[in-house]
JSON list of C-alpha atoms in Angstrom, two decimals:
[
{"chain": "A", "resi": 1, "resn": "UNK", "atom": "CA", "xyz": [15.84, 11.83, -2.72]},
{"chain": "A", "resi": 2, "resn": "UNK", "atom": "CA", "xyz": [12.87, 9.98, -1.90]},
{"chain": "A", "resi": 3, "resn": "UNK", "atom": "CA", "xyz": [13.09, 6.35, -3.19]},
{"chain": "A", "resi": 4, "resn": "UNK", "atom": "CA", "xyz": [9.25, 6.50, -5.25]},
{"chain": "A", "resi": 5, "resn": "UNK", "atom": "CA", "xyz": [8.09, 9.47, -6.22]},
{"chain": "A", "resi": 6, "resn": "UNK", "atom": "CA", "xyz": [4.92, 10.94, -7.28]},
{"chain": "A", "resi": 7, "resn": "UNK", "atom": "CA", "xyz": [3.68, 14.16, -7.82]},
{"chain": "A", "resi": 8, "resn": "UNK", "atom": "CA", "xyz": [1.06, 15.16, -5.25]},
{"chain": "A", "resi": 9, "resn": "UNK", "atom": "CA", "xyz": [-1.25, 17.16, -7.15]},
{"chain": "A", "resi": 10, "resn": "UNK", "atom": "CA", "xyz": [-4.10, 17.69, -7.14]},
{"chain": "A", "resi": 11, "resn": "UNK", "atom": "CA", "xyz": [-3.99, 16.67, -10.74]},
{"chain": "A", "resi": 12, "resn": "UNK", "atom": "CA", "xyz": [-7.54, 17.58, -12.29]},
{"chain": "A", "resi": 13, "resn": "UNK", "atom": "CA", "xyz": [-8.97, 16.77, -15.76]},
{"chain": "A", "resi": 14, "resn": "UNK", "atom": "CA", "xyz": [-12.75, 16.77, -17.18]},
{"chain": "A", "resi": 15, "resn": "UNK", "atom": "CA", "xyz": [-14.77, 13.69, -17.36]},
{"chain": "A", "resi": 16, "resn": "UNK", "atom": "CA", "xyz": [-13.65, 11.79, -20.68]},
{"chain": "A", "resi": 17, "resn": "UNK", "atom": "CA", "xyz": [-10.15, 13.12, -20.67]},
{"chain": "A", "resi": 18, "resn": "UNK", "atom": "CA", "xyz": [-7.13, 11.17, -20.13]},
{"chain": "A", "resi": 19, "resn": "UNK", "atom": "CA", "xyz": [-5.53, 11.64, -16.88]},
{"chain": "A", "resi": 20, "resn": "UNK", "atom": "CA", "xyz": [-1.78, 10.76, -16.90]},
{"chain": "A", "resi": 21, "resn": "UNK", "atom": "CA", "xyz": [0.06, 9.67, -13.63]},
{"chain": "A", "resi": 22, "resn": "UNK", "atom": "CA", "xyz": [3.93, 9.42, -13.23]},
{"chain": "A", "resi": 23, "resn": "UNK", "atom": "CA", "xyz": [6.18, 7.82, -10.76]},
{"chain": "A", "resi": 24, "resn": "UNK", "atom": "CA", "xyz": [9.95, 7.76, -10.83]},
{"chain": "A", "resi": 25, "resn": "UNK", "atom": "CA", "xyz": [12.30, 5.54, -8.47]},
{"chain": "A", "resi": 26, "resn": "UNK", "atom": "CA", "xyz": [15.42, 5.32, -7.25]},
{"chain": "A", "resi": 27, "resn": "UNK", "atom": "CA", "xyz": [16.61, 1.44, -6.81]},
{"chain": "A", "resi": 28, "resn": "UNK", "atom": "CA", "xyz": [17.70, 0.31, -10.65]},
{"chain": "A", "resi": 29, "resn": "UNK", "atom": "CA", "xyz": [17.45, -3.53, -9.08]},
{"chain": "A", "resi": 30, "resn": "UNK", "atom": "CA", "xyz": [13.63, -2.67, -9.19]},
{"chain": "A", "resi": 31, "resn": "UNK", "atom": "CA", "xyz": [11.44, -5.94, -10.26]},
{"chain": "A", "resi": 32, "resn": "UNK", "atom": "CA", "xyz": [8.18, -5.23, -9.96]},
{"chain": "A", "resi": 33, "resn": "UNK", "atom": "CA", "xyz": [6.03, -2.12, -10.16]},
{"chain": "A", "resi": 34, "resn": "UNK", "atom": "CA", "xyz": [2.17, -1.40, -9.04]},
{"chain": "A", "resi": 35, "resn": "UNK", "atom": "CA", "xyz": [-0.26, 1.00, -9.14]},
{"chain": "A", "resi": 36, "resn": "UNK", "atom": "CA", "xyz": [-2.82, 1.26, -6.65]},
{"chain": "A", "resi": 37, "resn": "UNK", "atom": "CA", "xyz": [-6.45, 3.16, -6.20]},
{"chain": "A", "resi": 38, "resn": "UNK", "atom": "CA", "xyz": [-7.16, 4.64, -2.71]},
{"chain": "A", "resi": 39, "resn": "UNK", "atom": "CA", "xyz": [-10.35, 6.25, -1.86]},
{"chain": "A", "resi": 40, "resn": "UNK", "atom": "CA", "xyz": [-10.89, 9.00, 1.12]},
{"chain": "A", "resi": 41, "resn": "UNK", "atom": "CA", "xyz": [-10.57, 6.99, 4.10]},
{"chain": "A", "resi": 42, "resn": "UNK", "atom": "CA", "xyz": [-10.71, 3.34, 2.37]},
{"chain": "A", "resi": 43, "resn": "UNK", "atom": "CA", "xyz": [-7.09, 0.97, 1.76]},
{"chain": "A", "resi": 44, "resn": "UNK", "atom": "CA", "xyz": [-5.72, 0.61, -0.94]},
{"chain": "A", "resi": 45, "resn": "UNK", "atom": "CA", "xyz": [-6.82, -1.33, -4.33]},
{"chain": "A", "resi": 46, "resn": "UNK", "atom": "CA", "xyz": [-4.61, -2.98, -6.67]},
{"chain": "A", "resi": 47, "resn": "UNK", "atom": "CA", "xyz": [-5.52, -1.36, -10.01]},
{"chain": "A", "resi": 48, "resn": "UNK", "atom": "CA", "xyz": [-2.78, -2.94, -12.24]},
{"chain": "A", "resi": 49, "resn": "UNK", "atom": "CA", "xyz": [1.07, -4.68, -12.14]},
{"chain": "A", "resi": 50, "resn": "UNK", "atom": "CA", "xyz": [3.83, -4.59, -14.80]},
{"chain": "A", "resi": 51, "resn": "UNK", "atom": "CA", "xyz": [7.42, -5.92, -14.62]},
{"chain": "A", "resi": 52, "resn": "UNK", "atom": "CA", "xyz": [8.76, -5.51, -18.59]},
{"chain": "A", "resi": 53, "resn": "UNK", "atom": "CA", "xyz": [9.57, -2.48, -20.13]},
{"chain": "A", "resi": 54, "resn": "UNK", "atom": "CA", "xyz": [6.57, -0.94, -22.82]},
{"chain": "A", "resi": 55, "resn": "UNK", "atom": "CA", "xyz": [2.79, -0.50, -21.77]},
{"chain": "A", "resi": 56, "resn": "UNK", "atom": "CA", "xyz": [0.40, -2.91, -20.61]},
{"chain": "A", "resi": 57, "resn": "UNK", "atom": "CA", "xyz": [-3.02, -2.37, -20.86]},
{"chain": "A", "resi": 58, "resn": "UNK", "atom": "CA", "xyz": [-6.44, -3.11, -19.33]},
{"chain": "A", "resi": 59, "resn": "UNK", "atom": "CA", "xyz": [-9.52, -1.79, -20.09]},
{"chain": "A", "resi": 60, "resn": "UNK", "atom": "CA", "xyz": [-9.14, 2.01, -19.50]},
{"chain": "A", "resi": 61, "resn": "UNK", "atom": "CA", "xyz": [-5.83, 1.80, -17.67]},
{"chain": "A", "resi": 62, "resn": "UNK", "atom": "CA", "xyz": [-2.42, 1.54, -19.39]},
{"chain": "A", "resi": 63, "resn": "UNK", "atom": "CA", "xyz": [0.71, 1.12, -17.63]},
{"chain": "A", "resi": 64, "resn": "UNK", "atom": "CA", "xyz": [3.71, 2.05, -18.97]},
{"chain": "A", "resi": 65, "resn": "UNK", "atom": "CA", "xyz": [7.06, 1.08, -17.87]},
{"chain": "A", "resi": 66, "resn": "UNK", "atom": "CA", "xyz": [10.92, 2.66, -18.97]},
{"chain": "A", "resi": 67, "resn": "UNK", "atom": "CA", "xyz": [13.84, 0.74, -16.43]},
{"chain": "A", "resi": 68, "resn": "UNK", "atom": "CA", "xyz": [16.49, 2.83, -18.44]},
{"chain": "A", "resi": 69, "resn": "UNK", "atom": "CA", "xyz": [14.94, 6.02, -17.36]},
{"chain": "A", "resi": 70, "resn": "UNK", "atom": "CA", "xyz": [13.80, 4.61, -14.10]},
{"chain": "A", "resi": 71, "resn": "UNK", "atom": "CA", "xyz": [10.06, 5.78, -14.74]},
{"chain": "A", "resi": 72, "resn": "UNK", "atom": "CA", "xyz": [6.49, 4.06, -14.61]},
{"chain": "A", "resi": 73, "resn": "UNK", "atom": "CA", "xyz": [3.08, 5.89, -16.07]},
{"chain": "A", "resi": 74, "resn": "UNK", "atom": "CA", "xyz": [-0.54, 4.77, -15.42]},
{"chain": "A", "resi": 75, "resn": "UNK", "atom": "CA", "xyz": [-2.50, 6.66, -18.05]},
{"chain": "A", "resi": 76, "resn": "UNK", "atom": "CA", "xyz": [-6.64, 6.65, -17.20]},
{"chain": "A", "resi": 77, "resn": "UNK", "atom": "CA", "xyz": [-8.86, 6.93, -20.64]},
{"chain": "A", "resi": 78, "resn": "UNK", "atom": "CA", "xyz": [-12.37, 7.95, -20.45]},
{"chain": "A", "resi": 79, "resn": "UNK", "atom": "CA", "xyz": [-11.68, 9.45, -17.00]},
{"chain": "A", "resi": 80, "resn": "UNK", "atom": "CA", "xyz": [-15.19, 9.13, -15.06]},
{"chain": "A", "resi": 81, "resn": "UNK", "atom": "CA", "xyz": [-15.78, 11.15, -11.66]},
{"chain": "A", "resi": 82, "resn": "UNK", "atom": "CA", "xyz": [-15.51, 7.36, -10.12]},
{"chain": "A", "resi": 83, "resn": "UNK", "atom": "CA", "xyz": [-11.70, 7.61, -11.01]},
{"chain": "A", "resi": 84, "resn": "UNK", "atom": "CA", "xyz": [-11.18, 10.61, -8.45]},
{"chain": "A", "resi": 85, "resn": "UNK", "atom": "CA", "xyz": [-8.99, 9.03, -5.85]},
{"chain": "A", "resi": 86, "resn": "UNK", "atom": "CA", "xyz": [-5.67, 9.22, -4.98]},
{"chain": "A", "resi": 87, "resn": "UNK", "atom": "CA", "xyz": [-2.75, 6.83, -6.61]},
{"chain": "A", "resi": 88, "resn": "UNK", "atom": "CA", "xyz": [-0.32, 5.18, -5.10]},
{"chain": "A", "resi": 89, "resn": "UNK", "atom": "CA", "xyz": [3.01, 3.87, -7.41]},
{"chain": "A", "resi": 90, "resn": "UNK", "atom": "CA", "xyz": [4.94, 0.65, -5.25]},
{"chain": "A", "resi": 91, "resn": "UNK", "atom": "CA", "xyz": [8.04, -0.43, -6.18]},
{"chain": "A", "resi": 92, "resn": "UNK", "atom": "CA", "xyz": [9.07, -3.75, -5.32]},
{"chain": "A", "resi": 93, "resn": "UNK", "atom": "CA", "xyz": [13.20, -5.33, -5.17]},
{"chain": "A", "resi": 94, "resn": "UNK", "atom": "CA", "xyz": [13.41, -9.06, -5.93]},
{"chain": "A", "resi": 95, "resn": "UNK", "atom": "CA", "xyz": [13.30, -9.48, -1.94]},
{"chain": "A", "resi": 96, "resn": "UNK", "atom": "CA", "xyz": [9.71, -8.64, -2.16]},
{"chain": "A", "resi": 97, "resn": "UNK", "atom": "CA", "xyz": [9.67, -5.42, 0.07]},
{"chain": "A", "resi": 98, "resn": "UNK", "atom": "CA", "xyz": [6.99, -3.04, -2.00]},
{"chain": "A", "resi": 99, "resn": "UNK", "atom": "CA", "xyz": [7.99, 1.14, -1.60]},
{"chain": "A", "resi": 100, "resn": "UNK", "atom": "CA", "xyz": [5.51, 3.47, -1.91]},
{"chain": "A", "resi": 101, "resn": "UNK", "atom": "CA", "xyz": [4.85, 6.95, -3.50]},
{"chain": "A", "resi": 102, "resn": "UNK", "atom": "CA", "xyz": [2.97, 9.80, -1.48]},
{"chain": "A", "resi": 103, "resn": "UNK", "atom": "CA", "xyz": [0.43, 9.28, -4.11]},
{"chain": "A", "resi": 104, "resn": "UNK", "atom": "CA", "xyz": [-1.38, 11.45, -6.63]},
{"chain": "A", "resi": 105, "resn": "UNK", "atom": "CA", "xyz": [-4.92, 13.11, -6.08]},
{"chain": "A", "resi": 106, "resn": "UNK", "atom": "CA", "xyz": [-7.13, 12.85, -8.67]},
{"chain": "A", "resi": 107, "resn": "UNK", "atom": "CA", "xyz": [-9.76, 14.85, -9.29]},
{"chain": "A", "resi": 108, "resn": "UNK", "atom": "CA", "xyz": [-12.84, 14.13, -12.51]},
{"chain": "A", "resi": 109, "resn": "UNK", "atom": "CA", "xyz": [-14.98, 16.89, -13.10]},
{"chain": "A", "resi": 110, "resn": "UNK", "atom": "CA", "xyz": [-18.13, 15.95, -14.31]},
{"chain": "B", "resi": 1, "resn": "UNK", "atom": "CA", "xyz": [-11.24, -16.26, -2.16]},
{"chain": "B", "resi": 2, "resn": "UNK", "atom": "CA", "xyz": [-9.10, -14.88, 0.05]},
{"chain": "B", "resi": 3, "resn": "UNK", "atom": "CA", "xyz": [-10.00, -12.31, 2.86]},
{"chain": "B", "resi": 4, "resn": "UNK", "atom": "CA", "xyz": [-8.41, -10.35, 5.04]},
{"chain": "B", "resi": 5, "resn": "UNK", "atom": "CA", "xyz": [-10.10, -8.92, 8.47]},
{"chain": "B", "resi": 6, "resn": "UNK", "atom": "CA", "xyz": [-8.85, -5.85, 10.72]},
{"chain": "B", "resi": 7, "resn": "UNK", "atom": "CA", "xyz": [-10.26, -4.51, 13.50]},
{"chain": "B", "resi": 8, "resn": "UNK", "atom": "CA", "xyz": [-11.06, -2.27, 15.75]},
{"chain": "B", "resi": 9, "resn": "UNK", "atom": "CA", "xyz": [-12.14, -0.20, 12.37]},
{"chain": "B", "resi": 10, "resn": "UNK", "atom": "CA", "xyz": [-11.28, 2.96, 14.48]},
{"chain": "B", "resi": 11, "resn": "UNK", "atom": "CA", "xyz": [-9.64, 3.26, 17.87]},
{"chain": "B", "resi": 12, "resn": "UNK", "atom": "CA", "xyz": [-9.13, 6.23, 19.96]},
{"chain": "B", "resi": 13, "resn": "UNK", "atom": "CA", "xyz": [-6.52, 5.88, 22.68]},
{"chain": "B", "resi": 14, "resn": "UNK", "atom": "CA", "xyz": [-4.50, 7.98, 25.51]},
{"chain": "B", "resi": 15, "resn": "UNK", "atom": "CA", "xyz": [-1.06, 8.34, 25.52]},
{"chain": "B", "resi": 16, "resn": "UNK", "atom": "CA", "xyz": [0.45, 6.07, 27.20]},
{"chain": "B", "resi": 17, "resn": "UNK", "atom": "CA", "xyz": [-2.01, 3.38, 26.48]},
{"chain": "B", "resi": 18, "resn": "UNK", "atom": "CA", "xyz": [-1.15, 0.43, 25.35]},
{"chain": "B", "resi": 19, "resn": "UNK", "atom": "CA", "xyz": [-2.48, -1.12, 21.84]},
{"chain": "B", "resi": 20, "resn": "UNK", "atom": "CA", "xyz": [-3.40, -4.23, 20.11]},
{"chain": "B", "resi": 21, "resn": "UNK", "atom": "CA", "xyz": [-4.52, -4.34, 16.24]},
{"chain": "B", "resi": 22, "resn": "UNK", "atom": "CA", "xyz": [-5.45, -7.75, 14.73]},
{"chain": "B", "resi": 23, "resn": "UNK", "atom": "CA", "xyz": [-5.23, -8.63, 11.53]},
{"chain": "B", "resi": 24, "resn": "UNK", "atom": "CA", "xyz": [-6.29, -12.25, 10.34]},
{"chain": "B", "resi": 25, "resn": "UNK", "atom": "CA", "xyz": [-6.39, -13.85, 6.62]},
{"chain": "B", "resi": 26, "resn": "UNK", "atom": "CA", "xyz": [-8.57, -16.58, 5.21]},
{"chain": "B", "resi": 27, "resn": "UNK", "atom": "CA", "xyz": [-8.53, -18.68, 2.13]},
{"chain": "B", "resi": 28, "resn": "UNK", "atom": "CA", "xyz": [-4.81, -19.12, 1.59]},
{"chain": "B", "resi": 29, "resn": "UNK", "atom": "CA", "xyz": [-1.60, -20.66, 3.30]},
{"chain": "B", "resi": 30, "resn": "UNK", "atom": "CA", "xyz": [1.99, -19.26, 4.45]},
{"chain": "B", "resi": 31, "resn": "UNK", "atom": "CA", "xyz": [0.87, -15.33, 3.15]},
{"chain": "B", "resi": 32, "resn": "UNK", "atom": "CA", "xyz": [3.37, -13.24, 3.43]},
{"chain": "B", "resi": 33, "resn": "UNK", "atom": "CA", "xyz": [2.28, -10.85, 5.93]},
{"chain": "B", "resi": 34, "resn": "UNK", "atom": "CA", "xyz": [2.61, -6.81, 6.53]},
{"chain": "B", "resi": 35, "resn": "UNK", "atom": "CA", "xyz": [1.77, -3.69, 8.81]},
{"chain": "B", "resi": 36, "resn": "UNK", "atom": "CA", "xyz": [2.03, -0.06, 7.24]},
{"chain": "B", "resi": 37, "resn": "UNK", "atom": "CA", "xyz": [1.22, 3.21, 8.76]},
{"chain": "B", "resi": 38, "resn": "UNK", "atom": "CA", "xyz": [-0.29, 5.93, 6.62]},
{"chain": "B", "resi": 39, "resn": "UNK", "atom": "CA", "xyz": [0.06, 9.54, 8.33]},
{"chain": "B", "resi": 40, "resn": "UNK", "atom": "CA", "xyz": [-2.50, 11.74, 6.59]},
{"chain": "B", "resi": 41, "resn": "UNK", "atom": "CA", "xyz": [-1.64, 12.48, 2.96]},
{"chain": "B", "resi": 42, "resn": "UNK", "atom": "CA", "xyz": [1.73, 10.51, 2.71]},
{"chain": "B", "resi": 43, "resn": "UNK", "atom": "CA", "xyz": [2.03, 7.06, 1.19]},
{"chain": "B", "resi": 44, "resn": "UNK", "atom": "CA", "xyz": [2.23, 4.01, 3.34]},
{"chain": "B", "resi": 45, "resn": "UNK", "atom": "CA", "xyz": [5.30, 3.16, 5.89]},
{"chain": "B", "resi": 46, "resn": "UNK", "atom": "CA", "xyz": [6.50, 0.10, 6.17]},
{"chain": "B", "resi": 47, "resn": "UNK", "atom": "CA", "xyz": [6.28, -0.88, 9.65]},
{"chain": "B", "resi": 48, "resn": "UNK", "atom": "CA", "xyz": [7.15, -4.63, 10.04]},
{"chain": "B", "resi": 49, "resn": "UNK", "atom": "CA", "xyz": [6.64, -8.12, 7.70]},
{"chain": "B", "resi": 50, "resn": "UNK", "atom": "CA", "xyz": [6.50, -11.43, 8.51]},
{"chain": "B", "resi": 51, "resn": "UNK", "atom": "CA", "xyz": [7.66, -14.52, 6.26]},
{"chain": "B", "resi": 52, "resn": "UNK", "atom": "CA", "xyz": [6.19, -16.96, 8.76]},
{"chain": "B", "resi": 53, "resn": "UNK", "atom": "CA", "xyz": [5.30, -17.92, 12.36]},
{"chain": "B", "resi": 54, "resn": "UNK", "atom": "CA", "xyz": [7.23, -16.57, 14.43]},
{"chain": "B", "resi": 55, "resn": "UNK", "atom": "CA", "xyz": [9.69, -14.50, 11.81]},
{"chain": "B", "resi": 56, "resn": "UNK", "atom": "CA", "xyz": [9.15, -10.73, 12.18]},
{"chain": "B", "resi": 57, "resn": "UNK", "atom": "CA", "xyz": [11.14, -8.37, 10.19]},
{"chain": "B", "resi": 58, "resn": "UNK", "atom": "CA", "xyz": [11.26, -4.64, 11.36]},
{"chain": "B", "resi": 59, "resn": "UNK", "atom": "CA", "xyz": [11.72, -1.73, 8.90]},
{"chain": "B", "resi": 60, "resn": "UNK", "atom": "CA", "xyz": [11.55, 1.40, 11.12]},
{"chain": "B", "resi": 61, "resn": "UNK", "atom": "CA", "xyz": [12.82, 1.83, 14.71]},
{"chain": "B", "resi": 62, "resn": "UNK", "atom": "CA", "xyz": [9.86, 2.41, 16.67]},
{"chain": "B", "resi": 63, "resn": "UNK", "atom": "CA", "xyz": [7.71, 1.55, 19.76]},
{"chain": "B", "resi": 64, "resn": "UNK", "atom": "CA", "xyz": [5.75, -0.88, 18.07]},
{"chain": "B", "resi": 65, "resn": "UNK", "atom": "CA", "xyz": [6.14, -4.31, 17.94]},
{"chain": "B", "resi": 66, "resn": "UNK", "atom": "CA", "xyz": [4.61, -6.75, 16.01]},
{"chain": "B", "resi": 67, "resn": "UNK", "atom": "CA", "xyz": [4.33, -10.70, 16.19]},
{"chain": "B", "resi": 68, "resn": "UNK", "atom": "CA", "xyz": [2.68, -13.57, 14.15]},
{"chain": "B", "resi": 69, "resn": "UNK", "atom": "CA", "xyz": [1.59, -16.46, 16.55]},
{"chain": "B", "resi": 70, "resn": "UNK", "atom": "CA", "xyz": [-0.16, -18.34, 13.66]},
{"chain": "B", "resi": 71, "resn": "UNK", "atom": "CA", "xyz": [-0.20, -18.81, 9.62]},
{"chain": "B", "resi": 72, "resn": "UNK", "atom": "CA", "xyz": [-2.57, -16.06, 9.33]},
{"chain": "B", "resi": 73, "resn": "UNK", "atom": "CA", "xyz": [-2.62, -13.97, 11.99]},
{"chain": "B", "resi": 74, "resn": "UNK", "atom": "CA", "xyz": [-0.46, -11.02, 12.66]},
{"chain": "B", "resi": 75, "resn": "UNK", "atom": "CA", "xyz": [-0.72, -8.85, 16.01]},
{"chain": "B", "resi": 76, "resn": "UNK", "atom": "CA", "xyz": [0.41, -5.13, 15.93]},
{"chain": "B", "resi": 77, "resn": "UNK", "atom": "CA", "xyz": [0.97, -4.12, 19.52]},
{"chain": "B", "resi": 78, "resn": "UNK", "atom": "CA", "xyz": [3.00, -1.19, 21.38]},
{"chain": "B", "resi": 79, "resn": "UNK", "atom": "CA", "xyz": [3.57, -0.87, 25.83]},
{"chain": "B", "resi": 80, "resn": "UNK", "atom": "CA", "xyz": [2.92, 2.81, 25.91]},
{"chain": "B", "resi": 81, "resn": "UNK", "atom": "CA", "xyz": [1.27, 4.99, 22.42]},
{"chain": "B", "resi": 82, "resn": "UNK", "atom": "CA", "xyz": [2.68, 8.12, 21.49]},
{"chain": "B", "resi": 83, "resn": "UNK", "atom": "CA", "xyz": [1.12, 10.74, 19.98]},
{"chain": "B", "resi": 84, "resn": "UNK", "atom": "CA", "xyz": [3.21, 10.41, 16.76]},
{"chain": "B", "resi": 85, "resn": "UNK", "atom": "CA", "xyz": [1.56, 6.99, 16.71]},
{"chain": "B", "resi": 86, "resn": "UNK", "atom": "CA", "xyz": [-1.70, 8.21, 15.49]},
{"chain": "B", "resi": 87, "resn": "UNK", "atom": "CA", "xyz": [-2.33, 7.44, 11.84]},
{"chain": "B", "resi": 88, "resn": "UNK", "atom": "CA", "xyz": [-4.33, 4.75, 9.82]},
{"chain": "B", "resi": 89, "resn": "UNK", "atom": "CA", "xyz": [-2.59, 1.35, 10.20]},
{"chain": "B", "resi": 90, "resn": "UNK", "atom": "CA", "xyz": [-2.83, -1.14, 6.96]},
{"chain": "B", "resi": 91, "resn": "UNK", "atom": "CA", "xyz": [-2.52, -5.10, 7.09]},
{"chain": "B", "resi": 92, "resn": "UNK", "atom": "CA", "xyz": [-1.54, -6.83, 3.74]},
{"chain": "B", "resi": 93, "resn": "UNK", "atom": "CA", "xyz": [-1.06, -10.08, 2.56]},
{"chain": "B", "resi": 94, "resn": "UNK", "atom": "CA", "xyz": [1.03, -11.73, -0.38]},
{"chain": "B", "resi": 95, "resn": "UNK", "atom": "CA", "xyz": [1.69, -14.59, -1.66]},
{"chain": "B", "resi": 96, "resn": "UNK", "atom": "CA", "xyz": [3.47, -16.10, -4.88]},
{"chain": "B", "resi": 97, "resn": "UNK", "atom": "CA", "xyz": [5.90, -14.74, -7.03]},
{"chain": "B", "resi": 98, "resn": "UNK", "atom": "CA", "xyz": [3.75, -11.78, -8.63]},
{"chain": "B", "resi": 99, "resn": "UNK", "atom": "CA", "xyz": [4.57, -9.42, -4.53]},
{"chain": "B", "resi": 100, "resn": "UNK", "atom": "CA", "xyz": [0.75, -7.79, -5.25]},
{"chain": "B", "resi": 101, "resn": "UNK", "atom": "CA", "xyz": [-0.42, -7.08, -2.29]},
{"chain": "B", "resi": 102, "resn": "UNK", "atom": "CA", "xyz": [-3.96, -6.91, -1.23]},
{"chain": "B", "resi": 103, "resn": "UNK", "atom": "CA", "xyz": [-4.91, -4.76, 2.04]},
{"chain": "B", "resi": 104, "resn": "UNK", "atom": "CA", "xyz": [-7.27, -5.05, 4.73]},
{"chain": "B", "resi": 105, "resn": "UNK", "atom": "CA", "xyz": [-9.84, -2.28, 5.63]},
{"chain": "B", "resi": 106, "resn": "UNK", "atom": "CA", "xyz": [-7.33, -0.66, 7.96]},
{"chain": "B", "resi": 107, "resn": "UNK", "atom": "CA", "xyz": [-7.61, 0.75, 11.22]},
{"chain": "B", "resi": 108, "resn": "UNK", "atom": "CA", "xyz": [-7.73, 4.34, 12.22]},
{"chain": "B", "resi": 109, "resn": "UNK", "atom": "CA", "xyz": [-5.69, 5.17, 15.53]},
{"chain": "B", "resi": 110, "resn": "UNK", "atom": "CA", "xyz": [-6.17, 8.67, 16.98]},
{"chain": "B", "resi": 111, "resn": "UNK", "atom": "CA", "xyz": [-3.78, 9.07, 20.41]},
{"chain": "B", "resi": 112, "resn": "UNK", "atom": "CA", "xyz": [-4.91, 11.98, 22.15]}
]
């Protein structure tokens, strides 16, 4: 079992839908979890952070966080073709290693 | 602000070659420092991070090497590339309590 994961996708949805993205993880002594944007050949971009269980939001993004089930969401509102990237989920232990997921491809058709 | 550099941008080596990435930060003190590898369409390996001069931690058993000869600079080298080795290689830097990292623009390697 991989320590993050993600599924790959290609996860699709029409411009103003609400694309949902899910991560699950392995390590229950898991602090700190991130969500990051990556473009076609660019690094990544650190899209949001949350470290207590419930949602957090900003502006179109909402992460979502359960420890007991060992599962973090990033849910996208008014999805816009500049959302289509792929998304990387990093967990990080309290010895401040980050894990990452293979990442999710997004894809907003206009 | 802070910045991070990389280069070469994109490299294209024989194998057997040896290598050198740089990867230098500005605008901030004692960063935690990292390398990760990103073979197409997988998330990023771990490679090696570095707590301070001198103090190089190494995740995966490789035949890379890595070494940080001041605050913000941290050298990615191997003696002889494989072809295995080819992938795009991320620097990162951290600092605090919050572990965010932020990445530089990365570095494509293509061993032939």
């Amino acid at each position: 079992q991989k320590e993050v994961e993600q599924n790959s996708g290609p996860l699709s949805v029409p411009e103003g839908a609400i694309a949902s993205l899910n991560c699950t993880y392995s390590d229950r002594g898991s602090q700190s979890f991130f969500w990051y944007r990556q473009y076609s050949g660019k690094s990544p971009e650190l899209i949001m952070f949350i470290y207590s269980n419930g949602d957090k939001e900003d502006g179109r993004f909402t992460a979502q966080l359960n420890k007991a089930s060992q599962y973090v969401s990033l849910l996208i509102r008014d999805s816009q073709p500049s959302d289509s990237a792929t998304y990387l989920c990093a967990v990080t232990t309290n010895a401040g290693k980050s894990t990452f997921g293979d990442g999710t491809t997004l894809t907003v058709k206009p | 602000s802070q910045t991070i550099h990389q280069w070469p941008a994109t490299l294209v080596q024989p194998v057997g070659s040896p290598l050198s990435l740089e990867c230098t930060v500005e605008g901030t003190s004692n960063p935690n420092l990292y390398w990760y590898r990103q073979a197409a369409g997988r998330g990023l390996q771990l490679l090696f991070y570095s707590v301070g001069i001198g103090q190089i931690s190494s995740e995966v058993p490789q035949n890379l090497s890595a070494s940080r000869p001041q605050d913000r600079q941290f050298i990615l080298s191997s003696k002889k590339l494989l072809l295995s080795d080819s992938g795009f290689y991320l620097c990162a830097w951290t600092s605090g309590s919050v572990n965010e990292q932020f990445f530089g623009p990365g570095t494509r390697l293509t061993v032939l």
